[in-house]
Amino acid sequence: MDWTSSQLRSLVELTRRGTITAVAEALGYTPGGVSQQIAALEKATGMALLQRVGRRVELTDAGRTLARHAERMLLTEAEAVEALERSRNEISGVLRVGLFATAAAEILPPALRRVRTAHPELAVHSRDMDVDEVYDAVASGGVDLALGLDYPDVPIPRDPSLRVVPLHRERFSLAVPEGWLPGRTQVSLTETQHLGWILPSATSYYGRAVRTACRRAGVEPDVQHEVTDTAATLALVEAGIGVSTVTELMLSLRASRFAVLRLKERLERHIVVVFRSTAGQRPAVRALVDVLRAVSP
């Protein structure tokens, strides 16, 4: 059959995500590009792989059958690439890296500079993505490795096919508009009961982690604004709209004027690098992980 790995990966991702749009976002394509890849697979196989049900598309029996085999084919391909790299023992080629906004701003630039100096034959291509999507992106082969976040209060489910390596641990503080808690340097979550909060959705790992910590302290946060973007959250706190949790790396994204109070309760996040377990012996992957460890705060 005349097909490509990209086409097979799009089909596999469709079984996981359910919509063409979600597949496009996960793999960094346009929805039209994903549709073209599926159409090319249908031409190669001579069979319909999708069927339209209302406004949605679903895999046909043939599509599900091919997707199951495609997943194994992609894994075999990845293992072959890794075996060839190990045999050459060279730090070269292209690595695709997924990362979230804070990592893109604070960790990636020094890492890329060091890679160019220490490993000039290694090219790193990065892609910004939702931090909650990086694990799936690595598992599906959309990227070779990714920088992600893990929260002790709401840990990311572990996949035995993935390896998670801690890079940096950050403790949260509370960002409070100027004048709200004057003269304070420390605060307990129990004292935030009557304050308006700015937090991501409760469906996100970050949003769930903060809500879990508040509830453990006996407080239900009054979330008045659900915001995912860190810079926007900092701007809202500065404008006196509400309070939010912050870390040192988050504060570096935007110069802001507000009070940062130490939380009495321990609330943390861990910056991690994620890659497939079988990729751990690739010289290029090992080299980039070493660089990320070296440049992490």
PDB file of C-alpha atoms in Angstrom:
ATOM      1  CA  MET A   1       0.000   0.000   0.000  1.00  0.00           C
ATOM      2  CA  ASP A   2       1.178   3.495  -0.849  1.00  0.00           C
ATOM      3  CA  TRP A   3       0.702   5.532   2.337  1.00  0.00           C
ATOM      4  CA  THR A   4       2.793   7.686   4.658  1.00  0.00           C
ATOM      5  CA  SER A   5       3.418   7.764   8.387  1.00  0.00           C
ATOM      6  CA  SER A   6       1.736  11.165   8.608  1.00  0.00           C
ATOM      7  CA  GLN A   7      -1.432   9.780   7.053  1.00  0.00           C
ATOM      8  CA  LEU A   8      -1.477   6.791   9.399  1.00  0.00           C
ATOM      9  CA  ARG A   9      -0.841   9.046  12.413  1.00  0.00           C
ATOM     10  CA  SER A  10      -3.820  11.214  11.493  1.00  0.00           C
ATOM     11  CA  LEU A  11      -6.019   8.134  11.362  1.00  0.00           C
ATOM     12  CA  VAL A  12      -4.783   6.880  14.739  1.00  0.00           C
ATOM     13  CA  GLU A  13      -5.316  10.302  16.304  1.00  0.00           C
ATOM     14  CA  LEU A  14      -8.876  10.367  14.961  1.00  0.00           C
ATOM     15  CA  THR A  15      -9.678   7.236  16.994  1.00  0.00           C
ATOM     16  CA  ARG A  16      -8.385   9.027  20.098  1.00  0.00           C
ATOM     17  CA  ARG A  17      -9.793  12.521  19.628  1.00  0.00           C
ATOM     18  CA  GLY A  18     -12.977  11.987  17.678  1.00  0.00           C
ATOM     19  CA  THR A  19     -12.949  15.037  15.402  1.00  0.00           C
ATOM     20  CA  ILE A  20     -10.908  16.288  12.469  1.00  0.00           C
ATOM     21  CA  THR A  21     -10.459  19.639  14.229  1.00  0.00           C
ATOM     22  CA  ALA A  22      -9.056  18.015  17.378  1.00  0.00           C
ATOM     23  CA  VAL A  23      -6.642  15.920  15.299  1.00  0.00           C
ATOM     24  CA  ALA A  24      -5.465  19.037  13.462  1.00  0.00           C
ATOM     25  CA  GLU A  25      -4.810  20.860  16.746  1.00  0.00           C
ATOM     26  CA  ALA A  26      -2.934  17.887  18.205  1.00  0.00           C
ATOM     27  CA  LEU A  27      -0.679  17.345  15.189  1.00  0.00           C
ATOM     28  CA  GLY A  28      -0.182  20.947  14.104  1.00  0.00           C
ATOM     29  CA  TYR A  29      -2.081  20.634  10.800  1.00  0.00           C
ATOM     30  CA  THR A  30      -5.087  22.408   9.384  1.00  0.00           C
ATOM     31  CA  PRO A  31      -8.419  20.521   9.405  1.00  0.00           C
ATOM     32  CA  GLY A  32      -8.244  20.521   5.613  1.00  0.00           C
ATOM     33  CA  GLY A  33      -4.799  18.945   5.742  1.00  0.00           C
ATOM     34  CA  VAL A  34      -6.055  16.143   7.988  1.00  0.00           C
ATOM     35  CA  SER A  35      -9.011  15.530   5.677  1.00  0.00           C
ATOM     36  CA  GLN A  36      -6.638  15.290   2.715  1.00  0.00           C
ATOM     37  CA  GLN A  37      -4.491  12.751   4.546  1.00  0.00           C
ATOM     38  CA  ILE A  38      -7.502  10.567   5.339  1.00  0.00           C
ATOM     39  CA  ALA A  39      -8.686  10.891   1.739  1.00  0.00           C
ATOM     40  CA  ALA A  40      -5.248   9.769   0.543  1.00  0.00           C
ATOM     41  CA  LEU A  41      -5.498   6.708   2.791  1.00  0.00           C
ATOM     42  CA  GLU A  42      -8.916   5.899   1.344  1.00  0.00           C
ATOM     43  CA  LYS A  43      -7.472   6.150  -2.165  1.00  0.00           C
ATOM     44  CA  ALA A  44      -4.542   3.911  -1.221  1.00  0.00           C
ATOM     45  CA  THR A  45      -6.761   1.248   0.355  1.00  0.00           C
ATOM     46  CA  GLY A  46      -9.680   1.554  -2.047  1.00  0.00           C
ATOM     47  CA  MET A  47     -12.038   1.562   0.936  1.00  0.00           C
ATOM     48  CA  ALA A  48     -14.094   4.128   2.817  1.00  0.00           C
ATOM     49  CA  LEU A  49     -12.465   4.776   6.179  1.00  0.00           C
ATOM     50  CA  LEU A  50     -14.863   7.486   7.407  1.00  0.00           C
ATOM     51  CA  GLN A  51     -18.605   7.886   7.400  1.00  0.00           C
ATOM     52  CA  ARG A  52     -20.594  11.012   8.208  1.00  0.00           C
ATOM     53  CA  VAL A  53     -23.066  10.784  11.076  1.00  0.00           C
ATOM     54  CA  GLY A  54     -24.940  14.076  11.318  1.00  0.00           C
ATOM     55  CA  ARG A  55     -22.284  16.763  11.616  1.00  0.00           C
ATOM     56  CA  ARG A  56     -19.665  14.337  12.874  1.00  0.00           C
ATOM     57  CA  VAL A  57     -17.495  11.772  11.175  1.00  0.00           C
ATOM     58  CA  GLU A  58     -16.905   8.264  12.462  1.00  0.00           C
ATOM     59  CA  LEU A  59     -14.537   5.519  11.415  1.00  0.00           C
ATOM     60  CA  THR A  60     -15.988   2.687   9.396  1.00  0.00           C
ATOM     61  CA  ASP A  61     -15.161  -0.917  10.287  1.00  0.00           C
ATOM     62  CA  ALA A  62     -12.353  -0.735   7.728  1.00  0.00           C
ATOM     63  CA  GLY A  63     -11.121   2.503   9.297  1.00  0.00           C
ATOM     64  CA  ARG A  64     -11.025   0.995  12.782  1.00  0.00           C
ATOM     65  CA  THR A  65      -9.215  -2.080  11.488  1.00  0.00           C
ATOM     66  CA  LEU A  66      -6.576  -0.005   9.726  1.00  0.00           C
ATOM     67  CA  ALA A  67      -6.200   2.279  12.762  1.00  0.00           C
ATOM     68  CA  ARG A  68      -5.401  -0.688  15.025  1.00  0.00           C
ATOM     69  CA  HIS A  69      -2.708  -1.914  12.664  1.00  0.00           C
ATOM     70  CA  ALA A  70      -1.471   1.642  12.000  1.00  0.00           C
ATOM     71  CA  GLU A  71      -0.765   2.140  15.700  1.00  0.00           C
ATOM     72  CA  ARG A  72       1.499  -0.923  15.710  1.00  0.00           C
ATOM     73  CA  MET A  73       3.136   0.167  12.446  1.00  0.00           C
ATOM     74  CA  LEU A  74       3.959   3.600  13.835  1.00  0.00           C
ATOM     75  CA  LEU A  75       5.402   2.077  16.994  1.00  0.00           C
ATOM     76  CA  THR A  76       7.544  -0.288  14.918  1.00  0.00           C
ATOM     77  CA  GLU A  77       8.738   2.625  12.788  1.00  0.00           C
ATOM     78  CA  ALA A  78       9.677   4.623  15.897  1.00  0.00           C
ATOM     79  CA  GLU A  79      11.560   1.652  17.337  1.00  0.00           C
ATOM     80  CA  ALA A  80      13.433   1.219  14.044  1.00  0.00           C
ATOM     81  CA  VAL A  81      14.492   4.878  14.032  1.00  0.00           C
ATOM     82  CA  GLU A  82      15.637   4.583  17.626  1.00  0.00           C
ATOM     83  CA  ALA A  83      17.609   1.400  16.884  1.00  0.00           C
ATOM     84  CA  LEU A  84      19.357   3.044  13.920  1.00  0.00           C
ATOM     85  CA  GLU A  85      20.300   6.075  16.013  1.00  0.00           C
ATOM     86  CA  ARG A  86      21.710   3.842  18.741  1.00  0.00           C
ATOM     87  CA  SER A  87      23.785   1.941  16.179  1.00  0.00           C
ATOM     88  CA  ARG A  88      25.259   5.188  14.822  1.00  0.00           C
ATOM     89  CA  ASN A  89      25.714   6.607  18.307  1.00  0.00           C
ATOM     90  CA  GLU A  90      25.533  10.066  16.757  1.00  0.00           C
ATOM     91  CA  ILE A  91      23.755  13.087  18.134  1.00  0.00           C
ATOM     92  CA  SER A  92      22.131  14.293  14.950  1.00  0.00           C
ATOM     93  CA  GLY A  93      18.843  14.464  13.091  1.00  0.00           C
ATOM     94  CA  VAL A  94      15.618  16.261  13.966  1.00  0.00           C
ATOM     95  CA  LEU A  95      13.726  16.159  17.262  1.00  0.00           C
ATOM     96  CA  ARG A  96      10.159  17.468  17.492  1.00  0.00           C
ATOM     97  CA  VAL A  97       9.418  19.043  20.865  1.00  0.00           C
ATOM     98  CA  GLY A  98       6.043  19.992  22.303  1.00  0.00           C
ATOM     99  CA  LEU A  99       5.924  22.631  25.024  1.00  0.00           C
ATOM    100  CA  PHE A 100       3.659  25.029  26.903  1.00  0.00           C
ATOM    101  CA  ALA A 101       3.902  28.822  27.118  1.00  0.00           C
ATOM    102  CA  THR A 102       6.095  29.206  30.217  1.00  0.00           C
ATOM    103  CA  ALA A 103       8.532  26.591  28.954  1.00  0.00           C
ATOM    104  CA  ALA A 104       8.613  28.260  25.539  1.00  0.00           C
ATOM    105  CA  ALA A 105       9.530  31.587  27.114  1.00  0.00           C
ATOM    106  CA  GLU A 106      11.937  30.558  29.873  1.00  0.00           C
ATOM    107  CA  ILE A 107      13.384  27.097  29.168  1.00  0.00           C
ATOM    108  CA  LEU A 108      13.472  26.667  25.391  1.00  0.00           C
ATOM    109  CA  PRO A 109      15.683  29.667  24.443  1.00  0.00           C
ATOM    110  CA  PRO A 110      18.700  28.707  26.621  1.00  0.00           C
ATOM    111  CA  ALA A 111      18.220  25.051  25.664  1.00  0.00           C
ATOM    112  CA  LEU A 112      18.326  25.841  21.942  1.00  0.00           C
ATOM    113  CA  ARG A 113      21.420  27.980  22.377  1.00  0.00           C
ATOM    114  CA  ARG A 114      23.196  25.170  24.190  1.00  0.00           C
ATOM    115  CA  VAL A 115      22.116  22.562  21.627  1.00  0.00           C
ATOM    116  CA  ARG A 116      23.470  24.668  18.751  1.00  0.00           C
ATOM    117  CA  THR A 117      26.824  24.936  20.482  1.00  0.00           C
ATOM    118  CA  ALA A 118      27.178  21.416  21.869  1.00  0.00           C
ATOM    119  CA  HIS A 119      25.337  19.444  19.158  1.00  0.00           C
ATOM    120  CA  PRO A 120      25.391  21.376  15.877  1.00  0.00           C
ATOM    121  CA  GLU A 121      24.121  18.381  13.883  1.00  0.00           C
ATOM    122  CA  LEU A 122      20.957  18.148  15.994  1.00  0.00           C
ATOM    123  CA  ALA A 123      17.964  20.217  14.854  1.00  0.00           C
ATOM    124  CA  VAL A 124      15.169  20.918  17.348  1.00  0.00           C
ATOM    125  CA  HIS A 125      11.734  21.834  15.988  1.00  0.00           C
ATOM    126  CA  SER A 126       9.272  23.045  18.632  1.00  0.00           C
ATOM    127  CA  ARG A 127       5.506  23.374  18.755  1.00  0.00           C
ATOM    128  CA  ASP A 128       3.468  25.276  21.325  1.00  0.00           C
ATOM    129  CA  MET A 129       0.509  23.278  22.647  1.00  0.00           C
ATOM    130  CA  ASP A 130      -1.964  23.012  25.488  1.00  0.00           C
ATOM    131  CA  VAL A 131      -0.024  21.692  28.473  1.00  0.00           C
ATOM    132  CA  ASP A 132      -2.687  19.050  29.138  1.00  0.00           C
ATOM    133  CA  GLU A 133      -2.196  17.682  25.610  1.00  0.00           C
ATOM    134  CA  VAL A 134       1.552  17.048  25.671  1.00  0.00           C
ATOM    135  CA  TYR A 135       1.320  13.511  27.048  1.00  0.00           C
ATOM    136  CA  ASP A 136      -1.055  12.388  24.308  1.00  0.00           C
ATOM    137  CA  ALA A 137       1.120  14.124  21.709  1.00  0.00           C
ATOM    138  CA  VAL A 138       4.155  12.088  22.796  1.00  0.00           C
ATOM    139  CA  ALA A 139       2.186   8.848  23.055  1.00  0.00           C
ATOM    140  CA  SER A 140       0.757   9.281  19.555  1.00  0.00           C
ATOM    141  CA  GLY A 141       4.124  10.165  18.006  1.00  0.00           C
ATOM    142  CA  GLY A 142       3.034  13.695  17.185  1.00  0.00           C
ATOM    143  CA  VAL A 143       6.212  14.900  18.925  1.00  0.00           C
ATOM    144  CA  ASP A 144       9.340  13.064  20.067  1.00  0.00           C
ATOM    145  CA  LEU A 145       9.359  14.575  23.527  1.00  0.00           C
ATOM    146  CA  ALA A 146       7.573  17.328  25.380  1.00  0.00           C
ATOM    147  CA  LEU A 147       7.823  19.622  28.355  1.00  0.00           C
ATOM    148  CA  GLY A 148       4.813  19.201  30.608  1.00  0.00           C
ATOM    149  CA  LEU A 149       3.468  19.905  34.061  1.00  0.00           C
ATOM    150  CA  ASP A 150       2.589  17.491  36.830  1.00  0.00           C
ATOM    151  CA  TYR A 151       0.714  18.352  40.012  1.00  0.00           C
ATOM    152  CA  PRO A 152       1.115  16.233  43.174  1.00  0.00           C
ATOM    153  CA  ASP A 153      -2.509  16.981  44.098  1.00  0.00           C
ATOM    154  CA  VAL A 154      -3.811  15.866  40.692  1.00  0.00           C
ATOM    155  CA  PRO A 155      -1.064  13.733  39.108  1.00  0.00           C
ATOM    156  CA  ILE A 156      -1.121  13.041  35.407  1.00  0.00           C
ATOM    157  CA  PRO A 157      -2.158   9.397  34.767  1.00  0.00           C
ATOM    158  CA  ARG A 158       0.979   7.406  34.047  1.00  0.00           C
ATOM    159  CA  ASP A 159       1.274   5.510  30.775  1.00  0.00           C
ATOM    160  CA  PRO A 160       3.772   2.630  30.942  1.00  0.00           C
ATOM    161  CA  SER A 161       4.868   3.454  27.400  1.00  0.00           C
ATOM    162  CA  LEU A 162       6.002   6.939  28.493  1.00  0.00           C
ATOM    163  CA  ARG A 163       8.848   8.057  30.702  1.00  0.00           C
ATOM    164  CA  VAL A 164       8.451  11.190  32.829  1.00  0.00           C
ATOM    165  CA  VAL A 165      11.654  12.901  34.063  1.00  0.00           C
ATOM    166  CA  PRO A 166      11.374  15.756  36.614  1.00  0.00           C
ATOM    167  CA  LEU A 167      13.228  18.953  35.698  1.00  0.00           C
ATOM    168  CA  HIS A 168      12.146  21.582  38.206  1.00  0.00           C
ATOM    169  CA  ARG A 169       9.819  21.954  41.187  1.00  0.00           C
ATOM    170  CA  GLU A 170       7.930  25.192  41.828  1.00  0.00           C
ATOM    171  CA  ARG A 171       5.895  26.247  44.849  1.00  0.00           C
ATOM    172  CA  PHE A 172       2.824  28.408  44.307  1.00  0.00           C
ATOM    173  CA  SER A 173       2.260  31.769  45.963  1.00  0.00           C
ATOM    174  CA  LEU A 174      -0.875  33.920  45.873  1.00  0.00           C
ATOM    175  CA  ALA A 175      -1.045  36.975  43.610  1.00  0.00           C
ATOM    176  CA  VAL A 176      -3.223  39.609  45.272  1.00  0.00           C
ATOM    177  CA  PRO A 177      -4.225  43.055  43.947  1.00  0.00           C
ATOM    178  CA  GLU A 178      -2.503  45.955  45.663  1.00  0.00           C
ATOM    179  CA  GLY A 179      -4.378  47.123  48.755  1.00  0.00           C
ATOM    180  CA  TRP A 180      -6.433  43.930  49.234  1.00  0.00           C
ATOM    181  CA  LEU A 181      -4.322  42.449  52.062  1.00  0.00           C
ATOM    182  CA  PRO A 182      -2.034  45.349  53.062  1.00  0.00           C
ATOM    183  CA  GLY A 183       1.074  44.639  55.103  1.00  0.00           C
ATOM    184  CA  ARG A 184       0.871  40.882  54.613  1.00  0.00           C
ATOM    185  CA  THR A 185       3.716  38.653  53.413  1.00  0.00           C
ATOM    186  CA  GLN A 186       1.981  35.310  53.971  1.00  0.00           C
ATOM    187  CA  VAL A 187      -1.573  34.075  53.639  1.00  0.00           C
ATOM    188  CA  SER A 188      -3.562  30.888  54.137  1.00  0.00           C
ATOM    189  CA  LEU A 189      -6.036  29.543  51.619  1.00  0.00           C
ATOM    190  CA  THR A 190      -8.604  29.658  54.427  1.00  0.00           C
ATOM    191  CA  GLU A 191      -8.423  33.466  54.215  1.00  0.00           C
ATOM    192  CA  THR A 192      -9.442  33.533  50.541  1.00  0.00           C
ATOM    193  CA  GLN A 193     -13.021  32.439  51.118  1.00  0.00           C
ATOM    194  CA  HIS A 194     -14.456  35.885  50.388  1.00  0.00           C
ATOM    195  CA  LEU A 195     -12.042  36.808  47.590  1.00  0.00           C
ATOM    196  CA  GLY A 196     -12.818  36.440  43.920  1.00  0.00           C
ATOM    197  CA  TRP A 197     -10.562  33.991  42.084  1.00  0.00           C
ATOM    198  CA  ILE A 198      -9.125  33.851  38.567  1.00  0.00           C
ATOM    199  CA  LEU A 199      -8.361  30.253  37.593  1.00  0.00           C
ATOM    200  CA  PRO A 200      -8.354  27.899  34.623  1.00  0.00           C
ATOM    201  CA  SER A 201     -11.309  25.586  34.109  1.00  0.00           C
ATOM    202  CA  ALA A 202     -11.890  22.794  36.611  1.00  0.00           C
ATOM    203  CA  THR A 203     -11.437  20.369  33.718  1.00  0.00           C
ATOM    204  CA  SER A 204      -7.738  21.299  33.472  1.00  0.00           C
ATOM    205  CA  TYR A 205      -5.126  19.671  35.699  1.00  0.00           C
ATOM    206  CA  TYR A 206      -4.020  23.074  36.996  1.00  0.00           C
ATOM    207  CA  GLY A 207      -7.568  24.166  37.769  1.00  0.00           C
ATOM    208  CA  ARG A 208      -8.308  20.910  39.558  1.00  0.00           C
ATOM    209  CA  ALA A 209      -5.063  21.056  41.540  1.00  0.00           C
ATOM    210  CA  VAL A 210      -5.794  24.511  42.970  1.00  0.00           C
ATOM    211  CA  ARG A 211      -9.414  23.646  43.740  1.00  0.00           C
ATOM    212  CA  THR A 212      -8.278  20.428  45.462  1.00  0.00           C
ATOM    213  CA  ALA A 213      -5.822  22.348  47.654  1.00  0.00           C
ATOM    214  CA  CYS A 214      -8.503  24.893  48.585  1.00  0.00           C
ATOM    215  CA  ARG A 215     -11.014  22.202  49.480  1.00  0.00           C
ATOM    216  CA  ARG A 216      -8.441  20.396  51.587  1.00  0.00           C
ATOM    217  CA  ALA A 217      -8.087  23.675  53.509  1.00  0.00           C
ATOM    218  CA  GLY A 218     -11.866  23.814  53.916  1.00  0.00           C
ATOM    219  CA  VAL A 219     -12.524  26.530  51.326  1.00  0.00           C
ATOM    220  CA  GLU A 220     -14.430  26.483  48.045  1.00  0.00           C
ATOM    221  CA  PRO A 221     -12.771  29.082  45.786  1.00  0.00           C
ATOM    222  CA  ASP A 222     -15.133  31.660  44.338  1.00  0.00           C
ATOM    223  CA  VAL A 223     -13.947  31.413  40.719  1.00  0.00           C
ATOM    224  CA  GLN A 224     -15.370  34.448  38.964  1.00  0.00           C
ATOM    225  CA  HIS A 225     -13.177  34.329  35.854  1.00  0.00           C
ATOM    226  CA  GLU A 226     -12.008  31.148  34.135  1.00  0.00           C
ATOM    227  CA  VAL A 227      -8.818  32.064  32.269  1.00  0.00           C
ATOM    228  CA  THR A 228      -6.196  29.727  30.835  1.00  0.00           C
ATOM    229  CA  ASP A 229      -3.632  32.255  29.591  1.00  0.00           C
ATOM    230  CA  THR A 230      -1.098  33.116  32.321  1.00  0.00           C
ATOM    231  CA  ALA A 231      -0.307  36.615  31.052  1.00  0.00           C
ATOM    232  CA  ALA A 232      -4.026  37.451  30.936  1.00  0.00           C
ATOM    233  CA  THR A 233      -4.434  36.170  34.501  1.00  0.00           C
ATOM    234  CA  LEU A 234      -1.594  38.388  35.722  1.00  0.00           C
ATOM    235  CA  ALA A 235      -3.161  41.385  33.978  1.00  0.00           C
ATOM    236  CA  LEU A 236      -6.503  40.730  35.661  1.00  0.00           C
ATOM    237  CA  VAL A 237      -4.893  40.492  39.105  1.00  0.00           C
ATOM    238  CA  GLU A 238      -3.035  43.763  38.448  1.00  0.00           C
ATOM    239  CA  ALA A 239      -6.346  45.378  37.464  1.00  0.00           C
ATOM    240  CA  GLY A 240      -7.829  44.428  40.839  1.00  0.00           C
ATOM    241  CA  ILE A 241     -10.241  41.826  39.473  1.00  0.00           C
ATOM    242  CA  GLY A 242      -9.283  38.901  41.702  1.00  0.00           C
ATOM    243  CA  VAL A 243      -6.570  36.671  43.135  1.00  0.00           C
ATOM    244  CA  SER A 244      -4.738  33.755  41.574  1.00  0.00           C
ATOM    245  CA  THR A 245      -1.915  31.338  42.271  1.00  0.00           C
ATOM    246  CA  VAL A 246       1.469  32.057  40.666  1.00  0.00           C
ATOM    247  CA  THR A 247       4.999  30.667  40.511  1.00  0.00           C
ATOM    248  CA  GLU A 248       8.300  32.418  39.822  1.00  0.00           C
ATOM    249  CA  LEU A 249       8.316  31.233  36.201  1.00  0.00           C
ATOM    250  CA  MET A 250       4.732  32.396  35.689  1.00  0.00           C
ATOM    251  CA  LEU A 251       5.612  35.838  37.040  1.00  0.00           C
ATOM    252  CA  SER A 252       8.422  36.132  34.499  1.00  0.00           C
ATOM    253  CA  LEU A 253       5.925  36.141  31.619  1.00  0.00           C
ATOM    254  CA  ARG A 254       4.661  39.640  32.353  1.00  0.00           C
ATOM    255  CA  ALA A 255       5.895  42.570  34.437  1.00  0.00           C
ATOM    256  CA  SER A 256       3.020  43.237  36.823  1.00  0.00           C
ATOM    257  CA  ARG A 257       2.216  45.305  39.893  1.00  0.00           C
ATOM    258  CA  PHE A 258       0.502  43.364  42.662  1.00  0.00           C
ATOM    259  CA  ALA A 259       1.390  41.693  45.941  1.00  0.00           C
ATOM    260  CA  VAL A 260       2.809  38.166  45.909  1.00  0.00           C
ATOM    261  CA  LEU A 261       2.131  36.440  49.234  1.00  0.00           C
ATOM    262  CA  ARG A 262       3.622  33.154  50.357  1.00  0.00           C
ATOM    263  CA  LEU A 263       0.997  30.458  50.859  1.00  0.00           C
ATOM    264  CA  LYS A 264       1.036  28.697  54.237  1.00  0.00           C
ATOM    265  CA  GLU A 265      -0.229  25.559  52.518  1.00  0.00           C
ATOM    266  CA  ARG A 266       2.190  23.713  50.254  1.00  0.00           C
ATOM    267  CA  LEU A 267       0.944  23.740  46.664  1.00  0.00           C
ATOM    268  CA  GLU A 268       3.409  22.707  43.948  1.00  0.00           C
ATOM    269  CA  ARG A 269       3.795  21.953  40.298  1.00  0.00           C
ATOM    270  CA  HIS A 270       6.578  19.947  38.703  1.00  0.00           C
ATOM    271  CA  ILE A 271       8.003  20.764  35.274  1.00  0.00           C
ATOM    272  CA  VAL A 272       8.792  17.471  33.552  1.00  0.00           C
ATOM    273  CA  VAL A 273      10.088  16.188  30.249  1.00  0.00           C
ATOM    274  CA  VAL A 274       8.119  13.333  28.688  1.00  0.00           C
ATOM    275  CA  PHE A 275       9.262  10.880  26.022  1.00  0.00           C
ATOM    276  CA  ARG A 276       8.491   7.349  24.923  1.00  0.00           C
ATOM    277  CA  SER A 277      10.214   4.731  27.072  1.00  0.00           C
ATOM    278  CA  THR A 278      11.708   3.122  23.974  1.00  0.00           C
ATOM    279  CA  ALA A 279      13.224   6.480  22.958  1.00  0.00           C
ATOM    280  CA  GLY A 280      15.260   6.768  26.137  1.00  0.00           C
ATOM    281  CA  GLN A 281      18.292   5.184  24.495  1.00  0.00           C
ATOM    282  CA  ARG A 282      18.301   7.442  21.429  1.00  0.00           C
ATOM    283  CA  PRO A 283      21.502   9.526  21.603  1.00  0.00           C
ATOM    284  CA  ALA A 284      19.643  12.638  20.394  1.00  0.00           C
ATOM    285  CA  VAL A 285      16.889  12.270  23.002  1.00  0.00           C
ATOM    286  CA  ARG A 286      19.383  11.645  25.800  1.00  0.00           C
ATOM    287  CA  ALA A 287      21.389  14.683  24.730  1.00  0.00           C
ATOM    288  CA  LEU A 288      18.365  17.001  24.667  1.00  0.00           C
ATOM    289  CA  VAL A 289      17.114  15.739  28.038  1.00  0.00           C
ATOM    290  CA  ASP A 290      20.560  16.424  29.502  1.00  0.00           C
ATOM    291  CA  VAL A 291      20.461  19.959  28.094  1.00  0.00           C
ATOM    292  CA  LEU A 292      16.974  20.572  29.496  1.00  0.00           C
ATOM    293  CA  ARG A 293      18.130  19.414  32.913  1.00  0.00           C
ATOM    294  CA  ALA A 294      21.123  21.739  32.735  1.00  0.00           C
ATOM    295  CA  VAL A 295      19.167  24.869  31.800  1.00  0.00           C
ATOM    296  CA  SER A 296      16.110  24.326  34.010  1.00  0.00           C
ATOM    297  CA  PRO A 297      15.889  26.842  36.869  1.00  0.00           C
TER     298      PRO A 297
END
